[in-house]
mmCIF file of C-alpha atoms in Angstrom:
data_model
loop_
_atom_site.group_PDB
_atom_site.id
_atom_site.type_symbol
_atom_site.label_atom_id
_atom_site.label_comp_id
_atom_site.label_asym_id
_atom_site.label_seq_id
_atom_site.Cartn_x
_atom_site.Cartn_y
_atom_site.Cartn_z
ATOM 1 C CA MET A 1 19.349 29.431 -10.537
ATOM 2 C CA ASP A 2 17.226 30.331 -7.544
ATOM 3 C CA GLU A 3 18.793 32.066 -4.625
ATOM 4 C CA THR A 4 17.658 31.074 -1.178
ATOM 5 C CA SER A 5 18.829 32.411 2.146
ATOM 6 C CA ASP A 6 18.649 31.112 5.682
ATOM 7 C CA ARG A 7 18.257 33.176 8.863
ATOM 8 C CA SER A 8 21.980 33.931 8.925
ATOM 9 C CA GLY A 9 21.617 35.667 5.580
ATOM 10 C CA LYS A 10 23.755 33.135 3.726
ATOM 11 C CA VAL A 11 22.641 32.745 0.150
ATOM 12 C CA ALA A 12 22.822 29.443 -1.709
ATOM 13 C CA ARG A 13 22.468 29.074 -5.435
ATOM 14 C CA VAL A 14 20.331 26.047 -6.227
ATOM 15 C CA ALA A 15 19.126 25.059 -9.655
ATOM 16 C CA PRO A 16 15.306 24.766 -9.741
ATOM 17 C CA GLU A 17 15.507 21.054 -10.635
ATOM 18 C CA ASP A 18 17.780 20.458 -7.625
ATOM 19 C CA ARG A 19 15.531 22.071 -5.043
ATOM 20 C CA LEU A 20 14.143 19.638 -2.509
ATOM 21 C CA ASP A 21 10.542 20.355 -3.474
ATOM 22 C CA ALA A 22 11.391 19.472 -7.105
ATOM 23 C CA GLN A 23 12.612 15.982 -6.210
ATOM 24 C CA ILE A 24 10.165 13.190 -6.931
ATOM 25 C CA GLY A 25 11.376 10.967 -4.097
ATOM 26 C CA TYR A 26 10.849 13.754 -1.559
ATOM 27 C CA ASN A 27 7.336 14.404 -2.852
ATOM 28 C CA LEU A 28 6.518 10.678 -2.886
ATOM 29 C CA ARG A 29 7.658 10.414 0.730
ATOM 30 C CA ARG A 30 5.569 13.430 1.780
ATOM 31 C CA ALA A 31 2.482 12.050 0.012
ATOM 32 C CA SER A 32 3.137 8.595 1.465
ATOM 33 C CA THR A 33 3.353 9.998 4.984
ATOM 34 C CA LEU A 34 0.018 11.775 4.573
ATOM 35 C CA ALA A 35 -1.567 8.657 3.111
ATOM 36 C CA LEU A 36 -0.197 6.409 5.863
ATOM 37 C CA ASN A 37 -1.377 8.706 8.653
ATOM 38 C CA ASP A 38 -4.869 8.983 7.188
ATOM 39 C CA PHE A 39 -5.072 5.239 6.487
ATOM 40 C CA THR A 40 -4.028 4.487 10.071
ATOM 41 C CA ALA A 41 -6.745 6.756 11.449
ATOM 42 C CA GLU A 42 -9.395 5.343 9.096
ATOM 43 C CA MET A 43 -8.567 1.704 9.862
ATOM 44 C CA ALA A 44 -7.802 2.077 13.589
ATOM 45 C CA ASP A 45 -10.919 0.204 14.712
ATOM 46 C CA ALA A 46 -9.975 -2.753 12.483
ATOM 47 C CA SER A 47 -6.329 -2.657 13.635
ATOM 48 C CA LEU A 48 -5.165 -2.980 10.046
ATOM 49 C CA ARG A 49 -2.036 -1.416 8.624
ATOM 50 C CA PRO A 50 -1.560 -0.873 4.893
ATOM 51 C CA VAL A 51 0.553 -4.034 4.615
ATOM 52 C CA THR A 52 -1.941 -6.273 6.450
ATOM 53 C CA TYR A 53 -4.884 -4.755 4.589
ATOM 54 C CA GLY A 54 -3.047 -5.357 1.306
ATOM 55 C CA MET A 55 -2.469 -8.979 2.227
ATOM 56 C CA LEU A 56 -6.128 -9.505 3.141
ATOM 57 C CA ALA A 57 -7.375 -7.706 0.021
ATOM 58 C CA LEU A 58 -5.206 -9.825 -2.281
ATOM 59 C CA ILE A 59 -6.192 -13.069 -0.530
ATOM 60 C CA ASP A 60 -9.832 -11.967 -0.921
ATOM 61 C CA GLU A 61 -9.284 -11.337 -4.640
ATOM 62 C CA ARG A 62 -7.378 -14.609 -5.120
ATOM 63 C CA PRO A 63 -8.667 -17.243 -2.682
ATOM 64 C CA GLY A 64 -6.255 -20.167 -2.531
ATOM 65 C CA ILE A 65 -3.234 -18.026 -3.399
ATOM 66 C CA SER A 66 0.006 -19.499 -2.124
ATOM 67 C CA ALA A 67 2.082 -17.652 0.440
ATOM 68 C CA ALA A 68 4.919 -17.473 -2.118
ATOM 69 C CA GLU A 69 2.642 -15.922 -4.750
ATOM 70 C CA LEU A 70 1.300 -13.448 -2.189
ATOM 71 C CA CYS A 71 4.882 -12.404 -1.433
ATOM 72 C CA ARG A 72 5.652 -11.999 -5.117
ATOM 73 C CA ARG A 73 2.551 -9.965 -5.894
ATOM 74 C CA LEU A 74 3.064 -7.661 -2.899
ATOM 75 C CA GLY A 75 6.800 -7.320 -3.455
ATOM 76 C CA MET A 76 7.663 -8.715 -0.035
ATOM 77 C CA LYS A 77 10.240 -11.157 1.247
ATOM 78 C CA SER A 78 8.900 -14.347 2.824
ATOM 79 C CA ALA A 79 10.865 -13.616 6.000
ATOM 80 C CA ASN A 80 8.849 -10.397 6.369
ATOM 81 C CA MET A 81 5.552 -11.986 5.383
ATOM 82 C CA ALA A 82 5.716 -14.988 7.739
ATOM 83 C CA PRO A 83 5.141 -13.052 10.985
ATOM 84 C CA LEU A 84 2.393 -10.994 9.362
ATOM 85 C CA LEU A 85 0.587 -14.142 8.197
ATOM 86 C CA ALA A 86 0.961 -15.577 11.702
ATOM 87 C CA GLU A 87 -0.549 -12.383 13.128
ATOM 88 C CA LEU A 88 -3.516 -12.516 10.733
ATOM 89 C CA GLU A 89 -4.014 -16.197 11.480
ATOM 90 C CA GLU A 90 -3.903 -15.522 15.243
ATOM 91 C CA ARG A 91 -6.492 -12.799 14.808
ATOM 92 C CA GLY A 92 -8.787 -15.281 13.033
ATOM 93 C CA LEU A 93 -8.621 -13.513 9.668
ATOM 94 C CA VAL A 94 -6.598 -15.934 7.532
ATOM 95 C CA GLU A 95 -6.526 -19.716 7.203
ATOM 96 C CA ARG A 96 -3.556 -21.667 5.870
ATOM 97 C CA ASN A 97 -4.197 -25.006 4.239
ATOM 98 C CA ASP A 98 -2.063 -27.542 2.413
ATOM 99 C CA HIS A 99 -2.273 -27.441 -1.366
ATOM 100 C CA ALA A 100 -4.308 -30.372 -2.714
ATOM 101 C CA GLN A 101 -1.547 -31.627 -5.041
ATOM 102 C CA ASP A 102 1.571 -30.409 -3.223
ATOM 103 C CA ARG A 103 1.588 -30.565 0.573
ATOM 104 C CA ARG A 104 4.758 -28.441 0.675
ATOM 105 C CA VAL A 105 2.719 -25.477 -0.548
ATOM 106 C CA GLN A 106 0.366 -23.613 1.746
ATOM 107 C CA VAL A 107 -2.656 -21.899 0.254
ATOM 108 C CA LEU A 108 -4.341 -18.977 1.924
ATOM 109 C CA ALA A 109 -7.977 -18.037 2.376
ATOM 110 C CA LEU A 110 -9.889 -15.516 4.406
ATOM 111 C CA THR A 111 -11.893 -16.817 7.332
ATOM 112 C CA LYS A 112 -15.654 -16.281 7.413
ATOM 113 C CA ALA A 113 -15.130 -13.341 9.770
ATOM 114 C CA ALA A 114 -12.653 -11.669 7.421
ATOM 115 C CA LYS A 115 -14.868 -12.317 4.373
ATOM 116 C CA ALA A 116 -17.764 -10.684 6.201
ATOM 117 C CA ALA A 117 -15.659 -7.670 7.224
ATOM 118 C CA MET A 118 -13.910 -7.150 3.887
ATOM 119 C CA PRO A 119 -16.651 -5.094 2.158
ATOM 120 C CA ALA A 120 -16.664 -2.612 5.041
ATOM 121 C CA TRP A 121 -12.863 -2.464 5.049
ATOM 122 C CA ARG A 122 -12.798 -1.821 1.303
ATOM 123 C CA LEU A 123 -15.325 1.010 1.794
ATOM 124 C CA LYS A 124 -13.133 2.524 4.505
ATOM 125 C CA VAL A 125 -10.154 2.418 2.163
ATOM 126 C CA ARG A 126 -12.212 4.090 -0.590
ATOM 127 C CA ASN A 127 -13.240 6.790 1.918
ATOM 128 C CA HIS A 128 -9.596 7.225 2.919
ATOM 129 C CA GLU A 129 -8.501 7.564 -0.708
ATOM 130 C CA ASP A 130 -11.309 10.005 -1.489
ATOM 131 C CA ARG A 131 -10.224 12.172 1.432
ATOM 132 C CA PHE A 132 -6.510 11.818 0.741
ATOM 133 C CA LEU A 133 -6.893 12.529 -2.984
ATOM 134 C CA GLN A 134 -9.669 15.120 -2.728
ATOM 135 C CA ARG A 135 -7.675 17.732 -4.674
ATOM 136 C CA LEU A 136 -7.367 15.448 -7.698
ATOM 137 C CA THR A 137 -9.956 15.020 -10.422
ATOM 138 C CA LYS A 138 -11.004 11.550 -11.486
ATOM 139 C CA LYS A 139 -8.733 11.929 -14.535
ATOM 140 C CA ASP A 140 -5.822 13.082 -12.322
ATOM 141 C CA ARG A 141 -6.293 10.024 -10.104
ATOM 142 C CA ALA A 142 -6.240 7.680 -13.083
ATOM 143 C CA THR A 143 -3.079 9.359 -14.367
ATOM 144 C CA LEU A 144 -1.402 9.183 -10.960
ATOM 145 C CA LEU A 145 -2.258 5.497 -10.610
ATOM 146 C CA ARG A 146 -0.956 4.749 -14.110
ATOM 147 C CA LEU A 147 2.307 6.594 -13.452
ATOM 148 C CA LEU A 148 2.865 4.974 -10.057
ATOM 149 C CA ARG A 149 2.316 1.541 -11.590
ATOM 150 C CA LEU A 150 4.890 2.361 -14.266
ATOM 151 C CA ILE A 151 7.417 2.973 -11.495
ATOM 152 C CA TRP A 152 6.945 -0.206 -9.464
ATOM 153 C CA SER A 153 5.309 -2.775 -11.741
ATOM 154 C CA GLU A 154 7.541 -5.117 -13.711
ATOM 155 C CA ASP A 155 4.853 -6.888 -15.677
ATOM 156 C CA GLY A 156 1.759 -4.724 -15.375
ATOM 157 C CA ASP A 157 -0.220 -6.939 -12.996
#
């Protein structure tokens, strides 16, 4: 056990695996905060947050994706996605159209403006990740990505 003391001189016995800095959730949150702050600074001129960038990137990768499928792939609830889609549509970045065979389904596509901007946005995100992950080797990054996907992915997509 490690002994730690505060300014009052009180000593606490804490097992190494129970220390705050040994907890994965704490470290994920700290890393996430750093990533979010850097992403926000990098994408400030585009006024994109990680969630809206993720939506645009997935629509770019899968033109014609349904709103329901976008929710599923991003792990979001439709109630949370609806206002974000409305925001992106208002900004002239996303178009919603009726599905050719099923008018109840809306399919999503990037507008011409968003398609034109997407390569620059992807480059900004790469720059952000290079800066954020600068201490990691290419192999470390691949390992981190693989491990993070193991945590959240149900089916490996």
